[in-house]
Amino acid sequence: WFLLMALGMGLVFTGASQAIVGSAPMKLAGLASGLQQTLLQVGGVLGTSVLGAILTSRIGSLLPSQLAARGVTGDTAAAVVDGNTSIAQGVVPIPSGTSADVAAKITDASYAALTTGMHTTFVIAAIIVVLGGLVALIWVRMKPGHGMLDFSAM
């Protein structure tokens, strides 16, 4: 998956850089490049933070029902639910003194909540990407005279 993502991001970032810098007037190309990089960094941080918060919230809302469906209740379930933020990082919070059978149920419930939470998060991310693409398609227009950079004038 990471190789596929890297190839896709390489193609997108190259095209985006050309579109942004290439559509700016020659004297503002450096400014356009700097602004693009700044927004790329800020967007990456905000996107990761918002999607991470959605994932953690979704896991927290799903975990109690996942545990109850597997028969894990009471203090043990409460202890696991209190540690739900670690599940978003792939760590299952097994309370000390828990039997192997109950630990297996907790692990199963945690992975089910994580998987469903990731699915929800990816669907939201895909919707955001589609909406961003539509916004770019509709509102971003190249101004006359601001096309591809003409290096022959240098």
Short mmCIF file of C-alpha atoms in Angstrom, two decimals:
data_model
loop_
_atom_site.label_atom_id
_atom_site.label_comp_id
_atom_site.label_asym_id
_atom_site.label_seq_id
_atom_site.Cartn_x
_atom_site.Cartn_y
_atom_site.Cartn_z
CA TRP A 1 0.00 0.00 0.00
CA PHE A 2 2.76 2.41 0.85
CA LEU A 3 4.38 1.98 -2.56
CA LEU A 4 1.05 2.64 -4.26
CA MET A 5 0.49 5.73 -2.10
CA ALA A 6 4.00 7.00 -2.81
CA LEU A 7 3.54 6.62 -6.55
CA GLY A 8 0.17 8.37 -6.44
CA MET A 9 1.42 11.22 -4.26
CA GLY A 10 4.45 11.70 -6.48
CA LEU A 11 2.24 12.14 -9.51
CA VAL A 12 -0.19 14.45 -7.71
CA PHE A 13 2.48 16.63 -6.08
CA THR A 14 4.37 17.07 -9.36
CA GLY A 15 1.22 18.09 -11.21
CA ALA A 16 0.08 20.33 -8.38
CA SER A 17 3.45 22.08 -8.23
CA GLN A 18 3.39 22.69 -11.97
CA ALA A 19 -0.18 23.97 -11.85
CA ILE A 20 0.47 26.33 -8.94
CA VAL A 21 3.88 27.69 -9.90
CA GLY A 22 3.14 27.57 -13.62
CA SER A 23 0.00 29.63 -13.28
CA ALA A 24 1.72 32.42 -11.35
CA PRO A 25 3.37 35.34 -13.11
CA MET A 26 7.13 34.79 -13.54
CA LYS A 27 8.05 37.41 -10.94
CA LEU A 28 5.82 35.68 -8.33
CA ALA A 29 6.88 32.08 -9.04
CA GLY A 30 9.03 31.92 -5.88
CA LEU A 31 6.19 33.25 -3.75
CA ALA A 32 3.78 30.74 -5.30
CA SER A 33 6.20 27.89 -4.60
CA GLY A 34 6.70 28.98 -0.99
CA LEU A 35 2.98 29.37 -0.42
CA GLN A 36 2.34 25.94 -1.92
CA GLN A 37 4.87 24.30 0.40
CA THR A 38 3.51 26.13 3.45
CA LEU A 39 -0.06 25.11 2.69
CA LEU A 40 1.05 21.55 1.98
CA GLN A 41 2.64 21.33 5.45
CA VAL A 42 -0.28 22.99 7.24
CA GLY A 43 -2.79 20.85 5.34
CA GLY A 44 -0.89 17.69 6.23
CA VAL A 45 -0.84 18.56 9.92
CA LEU A 46 -4.49 19.60 10.02
CA GLY A 47 -5.60 16.60 7.98
CA THR A 48 -3.74 14.16 10.19
CA SER A 49 -5.04 15.82 13.36
CA VAL A 50 -8.66 16.00 12.26
CA LEU A 51 -8.75 12.48 10.84
CA GLY A 52 -6.95 11.15 13.94
CA ALA A 53 -9.54 12.82 16.17
CA ILE A 54 -12.35 11.31 14.09
CA LEU A 55 -10.75 7.86 14.35
CA THR A 56 -10.28 8.09 18.11
CA SER A 57 -13.81 9.39 18.61
CA ARG A 58 -15.30 6.64 16.47
CA ILE A 59 -13.38 3.95 18.35
CA GLY A 60 -14.58 5.40 21.65
CA SER A 61 -18.19 5.28 20.50
CA LEU A 62 -17.96 1.73 19.12
CA LEU A 63 -15.89 0.03 21.80
CA PRO A 64 -18.52 -0.35 24.56
CA SER A 65 -20.95 -2.14 22.24
CA GLN A 66 -18.18 -4.30 20.76
CA LEU A 67 -17.11 -5.38 24.25
CA ALA A 68 -20.70 -6.02 25.38
CA ALA A 69 -21.37 -8.13 22.27
CA ARG A 70 -18.49 -10.36 23.31
CA GLY A 71 -19.58 -10.60 26.94
CA VAL A 72 -16.95 -8.26 28.41
CA THR A 73 -18.72 -6.08 30.97
CA GLY A 74 -18.24 -4.41 34.32
CA ASP A 75 -14.94 -3.08 35.61
CA THR A 76 -12.95 -4.87 32.91
CA ALA A 77 -14.94 -3.22 30.12
CA ALA A 78 -14.69 0.15 31.87
CA ALA A 79 -10.90 -0.17 32.12
CA VAL A 80 -10.63 -1.02 28.42
CA VAL A 81 -12.92 1.86 27.40
CA ASP A 82 -10.82 4.26 29.50
CA GLY A 83 -7.78 3.26 27.43
CA ASN A 84 -9.51 3.56 24.06
CA THR A 85 -7.07 6.18 22.72
CA SER A 86 -4.33 3.56 22.65
CA ILE A 87 -6.47 1.39 20.35
CA ALA A 88 -6.26 4.11 17.69
CA GLN A 89 -2.49 3.55 17.82
CA GLY A 90 -2.89 -0.23 17.45
CA VAL A 91 -2.32 -1.08 21.12
CA VAL A 92 -4.97 -3.12 22.94
CA PRO A 93 -5.28 -2.10 26.62
CA ILE A 94 -5.60 -5.43 28.46
CA PRO A 95 -6.12 -4.82 32.20
CA SER A 96 -3.71 -6.73 34.45
CA GLY A 97 -5.06 -9.97 35.87
CA THR A 98 -7.33 -10.59 32.88
CA SER A 99 -7.76 -14.22 31.84
CA ALA A 100 -6.55 -15.32 28.39
CA ASP A 101 -10.15 -15.92 27.23
CA VAL A 102 -11.30 -12.42 28.21
CA ALA A 103 -8.08 -10.91 26.81
CA ALA A 104 -8.85 -12.55 23.45
CA LYS A 105 -12.37 -11.08 23.53
CA ILE A 106 -10.99 -7.63 24.38
CA THR A 107 -8.48 -7.89 21.54
CA ASP A 108 -11.18 -8.96 19.09
CA ALA A 109 -13.51 -6.14 20.18
CA SER A 110 -10.68 -3.60 19.99
CA TYR A 111 -9.66 -4.65 16.49
CA ALA A 112 -13.30 -4.59 15.34
CA ALA A 113 -13.71 -1.04 16.70
CA LEU A 114 -10.40 0.02 15.10
CA THR A 115 -11.32 -1.47 11.73
CA THR A 116 -14.75 0.16 11.69
CA GLY A 117 -13.27 3.45 12.89
CA MET A 118 -10.65 3.38 10.13
CA HIS A 119 -13.32 2.62 7.54
CA THR A 120 -15.35 5.62 8.69
CA THR A 121 -12.25 7.83 8.70
CA PHE A 122 -11.22 6.78 5.18
CA VAL A 123 -14.74 7.40 3.85
CA ILE A 124 -14.69 10.91 5.35
CA ALA A 125 -11.21 11.51 3.88
CA ALA A 126 -12.40 10.35 0.45
CA ILE A 127 -15.40 12.68 0.62
CA ILE A 128 -13.09 15.58 1.50
CA VAL A 129 -10.83 14.74 -1.45
CA VAL A 130 -13.76 14.60 -3.87
CA LEU A 131 -15.16 17.89 -2.56
CA GLY A 132 -11.73 19.51 -2.82
CA GLY A 133 -11.41 18.29 -6.39
CA LEU A 134 -14.82 19.68 -7.27
CA VAL A 135 -13.96 23.03 -5.70
CA ALA A 136 -10.72 23.15 -7.69
CA LEU A 137 -12.49 22.15 -10.88
CA ILE A 138 -15.24 24.74 -10.51
CA TRP A 139 -13.52 27.78 -8.99
CA VAL A 140 -9.87 27.64 -9.93
CA ARG A 141 -9.29 29.07 -13.37
CA MET A 142 -6.03 30.00 -15.03
CA LYS A 143 -5.85 33.71 -15.84
CA PRO A 144 -4.88 34.76 -19.38
CA GLY A 145 -1.15 35.36 -19.62
CA HIS A 146 -0.36 33.23 -16.57
CA GLY A 147 0.08 29.93 -18.35
CA MET A 148 3.16 27.78 -18.42
CA LEU A 149 6.41 29.48 -17.50
CA ASP A 150 8.24 30.82 -20.52
CA PHE A 151 11.93 30.17 -19.87
CA SER A 152 12.99 31.65 -23.20
CA ALA A 153 12.47 35.14 -21.72
CA MET A 154 15.16 34.53 -19.10
#
